[in-house]
Short mmCIF file of C-alpha atoms in Angstrom, two decimals:
data_model
loop_
_atom_site.label_atom_id
_atom_site.label_comp_id
_atom_site.label_asym_id
_atom_site.label_seq_id
_atom_site.Cartn_x
_atom_site.Cartn_y
_atom_site.Cartn_z
CA MET A 1 23.21 5.27 -13.80
CA ALA A 2 19.73 4.08 -13.30
CA GLY A 3 18.79 1.23 -16.10
CA SER A 4 16.14 1.43 -18.27
CA GLY A 5 12.96 0.04 -17.62
CA PRO A 6 10.11 -1.65 -19.16
CA ARG A 7 8.88 0.40 -22.57
CA GLY A 8 10.79 3.59 -21.73
CA ILE A 9 10.10 3.59 -17.69
CA SER A 10 13.64 5.10 -16.20
CA THR A 11 12.13 7.34 -13.73
CA VAL A 12 9.48 6.20 -10.89
CA GLY A 13 7.32 8.78 -8.69
CA VAL A 14 5.89 7.65 -5.42
CA ILE A 15 3.49 9.87 -3.57
CA GLY A 16 3.55 9.31 0.09
CA ALA A 17 6.69 8.75 2.07
CA GLY A 18 4.78 6.33 4.59
CA GLN A 19 5.17 2.71 4.90
CA MET A 20 4.14 1.76 1.52
CA GLY A 21 5.57 4.89 -0.23
CA ASN A 22 8.78 4.43 1.39
CA GLY A 23 8.56 0.14 0.34
CA ILE A 24 7.81 1.01 -3.30
CA ALA A 25 10.52 3.57 -3.33
CA HIS A 26 12.93 0.58 -1.64
CA VAL A 27 12.33 -1.97 -4.54
CA ALA A 28 12.17 0.41 -7.61
CA ALA A 29 15.33 1.76 -6.37
CA LEU A 30 17.24 -1.65 -5.88
CA SER A 31 15.65 -2.62 -9.45
CA GLY A 32 17.97 0.10 -11.00
CA LEU A 33 15.17 2.75 -11.40
CA SER A 34 15.45 6.37 -10.89
CA VAL A 35 12.86 7.50 -8.01
CA VAL A 36 11.38 10.42 -6.89
CA LEU A 37 9.66 10.55 -3.12
CA VAL A 38 7.66 13.33 -2.74
CA ASP A 39 5.42 14.20 0.32
CA VAL A 40 4.37 17.11 2.23
CA ASN A 41 6.02 16.30 5.40
CA GLN A 42 9.64 16.61 5.41
CA ALA A 43 9.89 14.66 8.76
CA ALA A 44 7.94 11.85 6.99
CA LEU A 45 10.72 12.03 4.27
CA ASP A 46 13.63 11.64 6.63
CA LYS A 47 11.92 8.93 8.35
CA ALA A 48 11.27 7.02 5.07
CA ARG A 49 15.20 7.53 3.92
CA ALA A 50 16.05 6.04 7.31
CA THR A 51 13.70 3.25 7.24
CA MET A 52 15.22 2.48 3.61
CA THR A 53 18.47 2.56 4.86
CA LYS A 54 17.66 0.14 7.60
CA ASN A 55 16.13 -2.33 5.88
CA MET A 56 18.83 -2.52 2.74
CA ASP A 57 21.38 -2.76 5.75
CA ARG A 58 19.32 -5.74 7.00
CA GLN A 59 19.80 -7.19 3.33
CA VAL A 60 23.59 -6.71 3.53
CA ALA A 61 23.97 -8.16 6.60
CA LYS A 62 22.10 -11.29 5.28
CA GLY A 63 24.15 -11.36 2.29
CA SER A 64 21.21 -10.67 -0.25
CA LEU A 65 22.48 -7.03 -1.15
CA LYS A 66 25.89 -5.88 -1.45
CA ALA A 67 27.05 -2.89 0.04
CA GLU A 68 27.62 -0.99 -2.89
CA GLU A 69 24.29 -1.87 -4.55
CA LYS A 70 22.73 -0.47 -1.27
CA ASP A 71 24.74 2.85 -1.61
CA ALA A 72 23.83 2.76 -5.35
CA ALA A 73 20.17 2.15 -4.71
CA LEU A 74 20.10 5.21 -2.09
CA ALA A 75 21.64 7.39 -4.43
CA ARG A 76 18.88 7.21 -6.78
CA ILE A 77 16.38 7.96 -4.49
CA ALA A 78 15.59 11.81 -4.61
CA THR A 79 13.11 13.15 -2.09
CA GLY A 80 10.91 16.43 -1.63
CA THR A 81 8.15 18.12 -0.73
CA GLU A 82 7.16 20.08 -3.81
CA MET A 83 5.00 18.07 -6.37
CA PRO A 84 6.93 19.86 -9.22
CA MET A 85 9.89 17.50 -8.88
CA LEU A 86 7.59 14.66 -9.91
CA ALA A 87 7.34 16.41 -13.90
CA GLU A 88 9.77 14.24 -15.56
CA CYS A 89 8.61 10.85 -14.42
CA ASP A 90 7.43 8.19 -16.57
CA ILE A 91 5.33 7.06 -14.16
CA VAL A 92 4.01 8.16 -10.59
CA ILE A 93 2.65 5.78 -8.13
CA GLU A 94 0.20 7.54 -5.35
CA ALA A 95 0.94 5.86 -2.18
CA ALA A 96 -0.95 8.25 0.17
CA THR A 97 -3.64 7.40 3.08
CA GLU A 98 -6.72 5.36 1.78
CA ARG A 99 -9.10 8.37 1.65
CA GLU A 100 -10.63 8.67 -1.46
CA GLU A 101 -10.90 12.85 -0.86
CA VAL A 102 -7.14 12.91 -0.61
CA LYS A 103 -6.36 10.87 -3.28
CA LEU A 104 -8.49 12.35 -5.71
CA SER A 105 -7.27 16.15 -4.71
CA ILE A 106 -3.82 14.44 -5.20
CA PHE A 107 -4.63 13.26 -8.84
CA ARG A 108 -6.02 16.55 -10.24
CA ASP A 109 -3.02 18.17 -9.00
CA VAL A 110 -0.57 16.21 -10.20
CA CYS A 111 -1.71 15.17 -13.64
CA LYS A 112 -1.22 18.89 -14.50
CA LEU A 113 2.54 18.40 -13.77
CA LEU A 114 3.40 15.70 -15.56
CA LYS A 115 4.56 14.89 -19.44
CA LYS A 116 1.35 14.13 -21.43
CA GLU A 117 2.74 9.99 -21.76
CA ALA A 118 3.37 9.78 -17.97
CA ILE A 119 1.20 7.04 -16.46
CA LEU A 120 -0.56 7.39 -12.99
CA ALA A 121 -1.19 4.74 -10.77
CA SER A 122 -2.77 4.64 -7.53
CA ASN A 123 -1.84 2.06 -4.61
CA THR A 124 -5.32 1.91 -3.20
CA SER A 125 -6.44 -1.40 -1.43
CA SER A 126 -9.98 -0.90 -2.17
CA ILE A 127 -11.25 2.25 -4.19
CA PRO A 128 -12.34 1.79 -7.69
CA ILE A 129 -9.85 2.91 -10.21
CA THR A 130 -12.25 4.19 -12.74
CA ARG A 131 -13.54 6.87 -10.15
CA LEU A 132 -10.02 7.99 -9.19
CA ALA A 133 -9.10 8.07 -13.21
CA ALA A 134 -11.70 10.14 -13.91
CA ALA A 135 -10.30 12.96 -11.98
CA THR A 136 -7.50 13.04 -14.44
CA ASP A 137 -6.72 14.33 -17.92
CA ARG A 138 -5.23 10.46 -18.71
CA PRO A 139 -7.92 7.86 -17.82
CA ASP A 140 -6.44 5.67 -20.57
CA ARG A 141 -3.07 5.79 -19.10
CA PHE A 142 -4.45 5.47 -15.34
CA ILE A 143 -4.19 1.96 -13.54
CA GLY A 144 -4.25 0.31 -10.03
CA MET A 145 -0.96 -1.00 -8.59
CA HIS A 146 -1.85 -2.72 -5.63
CA PHE A 147 1.58 -3.52 -3.32
CA MET A 148 1.49 -5.54 -0.52
CA ASN A 149 2.62 -4.62 3.49
CA PRO A 150 5.81 -4.98 3.94
CA VAL A 151 6.80 -3.91 0.50
CA PRO A 152 10.47 -4.72 -0.07
CA VAL A 153 9.21 -8.90 1.52
CA MET A 154 6.08 -9.22 0.02
CA LYS A 155 6.27 -10.74 -3.78
CA LEU A 156 2.66 -9.70 -4.72
CA VAL A 157 0.96 -6.84 -6.65
CA GLU A 158 -2.31 -6.56 -7.56
CA VAL A 159 -2.95 -4.91 -11.17
CA ILE A 160 -6.31 -3.22 -11.57
CA ARG A 161 -7.40 -1.96 -14.85
CA GLY A 162 -10.03 1.00 -14.75
CA ILE A 163 -12.70 0.94 -17.35
CA ALA A 164 -10.45 3.09 -19.76
CA THR A 165 -6.92 1.92 -19.11
CA SER A 166 -5.32 1.02 -22.24
CA GLU A 167 -3.51 -2.05 -23.36
CA GLU A 168 -0.45 -0.49 -23.26
CA THR A 169 -0.60 0.90 -20.11
CA PHE A 170 -1.66 -2.29 -18.87
CA ASP A 171 1.80 -3.92 -20.28
CA ALA A 172 3.74 -1.29 -19.27
CA VAL A 173 3.07 -1.61 -15.66
CA ALA A 174 3.02 -5.37 -15.64
CA SER A 175 6.60 -5.24 -17.00
CA LEU A 176 7.52 -2.62 -14.05
CA ALA A 177 6.21 -4.59 -11.84
CA TRP A 178 8.25 -7.75 -13.07
CA LYS A 179 11.37 -5.52 -13.25
CA MET A 180 10.77 -4.73 -9.37
CA GLY A 181 11.02 -8.30 -8.61
CA LYS A 182 7.03 -9.05 -8.24
CA ILE A 183 4.54 -11.44 -9.35
CA THR A 184 1.21 -9.98 -10.46
CA ALA A 185 -2.62 -11.01 -9.78
CA VAL A 186 -4.97 -9.32 -12.30
CA ALA A 187 -7.88 -8.12 -10.67
CA GLN A 188 -11.36 -6.34 -12.26
CA ASP A 189 -12.19 -2.96 -11.16
CA TYR A 190 -14.48 -4.41 -8.15
CA PRO A 191 -14.20 -2.45 -4.26
CA ALA A 192 -11.32 -4.01 -2.78
CA PHE A 193 -10.18 -5.86 -5.84
CA ILE A 194 -9.05 -9.83 -4.91
CA VAL A 195 -7.21 -9.64 -1.65
CA ASN A 196 -9.00 -7.37 0.52
CA ARG A 197 -12.29 -8.37 -0.75
CA ILE A 198 -11.28 -12.04 0.69
CA LEU A 199 -8.99 -10.68 3.67
CA VAL A 200 -10.75 -7.79 5.50
CA PRO A 201 -14.23 -9.29 5.90
CA MET A 202 -12.34 -12.17 7.60
CA ILE A 203 -10.62 -9.75 9.51
CA ASN A 204 -14.17 -7.63 10.49
CA GLU A 205 -15.57 -11.24 10.99
CA ALA A 206 -13.06 -12.09 13.87
CA VAL A 207 -13.91 -8.27 15.22
CA GLN A 208 -17.41 -9.27 15.25
CA THR A 209 -16.53 -12.48 16.96
CA LEU A 210 -14.61 -10.96 19.65
CA GLN A 211 -17.85 -8.17 20.18
CA GLU A 212 -20.22 -11.50 20.61
CA GLY A 213 -17.81 -12.86 22.95
CA VAL A 214 -17.33 -15.89 21.23
CA GLY A 215 -13.80 -16.06 22.08
CA ASP A 216 -10.95 -13.74 23.32
CA ILE A 217 -8.32 -12.01 21.66
CA ARG A 218 -5.91 -14.89 22.28
CA SER A 219 -8.25 -17.58 21.25
CA ILE A 220 -9.71 -16.06 18.03
CA ASP A 221 -5.76 -15.47 16.90
CA ALA A 222 -4.56 -18.69 18.01
CA ALA A 223 -7.50 -20.92 16.42
CA MET A 224 -6.66 -19.08 13.08
CA LYS A 225 -2.80 -19.78 13.34
CA LEU A 226 -2.73 -23.03 14.54
CA GLY A 227 -6.26 -24.49 12.99
CA ALA A 228 -6.09 -23.02 9.41
CA ASN A 229 -2.22 -22.75 9.52
CA HIS A 230 -2.47 -18.51 9.16
CA PRO A 231 1.20 -16.75 9.89
CA MET A 232 -0.92 -14.11 12.10
CA GLY A 233 -4.03 -14.08 13.66
CA PRO A 234 -6.77 -12.05 12.27
CA LEU A 235 -7.06 -9.14 15.10
CA GLU A 236 -2.89 -9.01 15.22
CA LEU A 237 -3.23 -8.64 11.28
CA ALA A 238 -5.53 -6.00 11.82
CA ASP A 239 -3.61 -4.05 14.10
CA PHE A 240 -0.15 -4.31 11.58
CA ILE A 241 -2.52 -3.21 8.66
CA GLY A 242 -4.59 -0.40 10.74
CA LEU A 243 -7.61 -0.38 11.99
CA ASP A 244 -8.49 2.70 10.31
CA THR A 245 -7.56 1.25 7.05
CA CYS A 246 -9.48 -1.93 7.55
CA LEU A 247 -12.61 0.27 8.32
CA ALA A 248 -11.75 2.24 5.21
CA ILE A 249 -12.09 -0.88 3.23
CA MET A 250 -15.08 -2.20 4.99
CA ARG A 251 -17.01 0.93 4.16
CA VAL A 252 -15.74 0.88 0.62
CA LEU A 253 -17.02 -2.61 0.24
CA HIS A 254 -20.33 -1.88 2.04
CA GLU A 255 -21.12 1.17 0.04
CA GLY A 256 -19.76 -0.49 -3.26
CA MET A 257 -21.67 -3.91 -3.04
CA GLY A 258 -24.83 -2.91 -1.07
CA ASP A 259 -24.57 -6.38 1.14
CA SER A 260 -25.52 -6.47 4.66
CA LYS A 261 -22.30 -9.01 5.06
CA TYR A 262 -19.57 -5.92 4.37
CA ARG A 263 -21.08 -4.10 7.10
CA PRO A 264 -18.28 -2.82 9.42
CA SER A 265 -18.35 -4.43 13.01
CA PRO A 266 -19.32 -1.91 15.51
CA LEU A 267 -16.29 -2.80 17.53
CA LEU A 268 -14.25 -2.20 14.72
CA VAL A 269 -15.70 1.63 14.66
CA LYS A 270 -15.54 2.11 18.15
CA TYR A 271 -11.90 1.29 18.23
CA VAL A 272 -11.00 3.86 15.24
CA GLU A 273 -13.11 6.40 16.72
CA ALA A 274 -10.95 5.91 19.88
CA GLY A 275 -7.74 6.26 18.27
CA TRP A 276 -6.74 2.73 19.02
CA LEU A 277 -5.51 2.09 15.60
CA GLY A 278 -2.87 -0.92 15.92
CA ARG A 279 0.84 -1.02 15.76
CA LYS A 280 1.02 2.58 14.42
CA SER A 281 -0.87 4.67 17.49
CA GLY A 282 0.64 1.98 20.19
CA ARG A 283 -2.76 0.43 20.69
CA GLY A 284 -5.45 -2.01 18.95
CA PHE A 285 -6.49 -5.19 19.90
CA TYR A 286 -2.72 -5.50 21.36
CA ASP A 287 -0.88 -2.94 23.89
CA TYR A 288 2.47 -2.02 22.20
CA SER A 289 3.97 -0.61 25.18
CA GLN A 290 5.08 -3.88 26.32
CA GLU A 291 7.02 -6.87 24.75
CA PRO A 292 5.82 -9.41 23.94
CA PRO A 293 2.54 -7.06 23.02
CA ALA A 294 -0.41 -8.20 25.45
CA PRO A 295 -4.29 -8.74 24.50
CA THR A 296 -6.19 -5.31 25.52
CA ARG A 297 -9.38 -7.01 26.63
#
């Protein structure tokens, strides 16, 4: 039986079964909550369940999770392709692609299906929460809940209030994050919030440094790993995040802040136009068809 969550939250809906969505479902289920994971693509749902199983098996092998806890958590996760499955959820967390029009369409549709007291949250990494909330019938029960990738490993969740977000909604979501084993950083509703406001312009500057020939890929990544004590170099990290996601965030920053320092690097734009998106496409700043991955220029 699923455990009782904060302020009446016992069932969590997640929209989007990609890397972020399956990670959110993973940690929610392990915290004792019932989970409904929805995606329009059945193959994505099948892959998500396989990924969650593999990641929990790894936790069992390390001794941080018991086999029976893994089995119970996986049993708490229901999956499906139909939005009405979310009707009885206490909170629904959207984890779709970082495209505003996609998120707005999802929120317009899903808010019609939910009970009136349900909370809506977006895992957006950059899009203003107030703008997304305006597409719904419940801006007071709408909030940003930005998890970090990979969700089962990273401890932080940014919690972002929209202009209409109620104190009750904020408290419920902060408590939920704590129950899921996360530490919260509270951000105001400005483009890209805290983490990506700082991180992605650094990545963009690394791409521009590469374009200008200041250093090659290996040198840029080594400089930041060995010289600034970063665990990953910025170009390696860009590939991990996805170059399309990095570009989308830079465009949100450039539009929202109106400052030329946020202009996306032309090289980043070219890579995305070429379909070189990083790890997920097999090529970005590194070629992932070989081991170890090799720089592409």
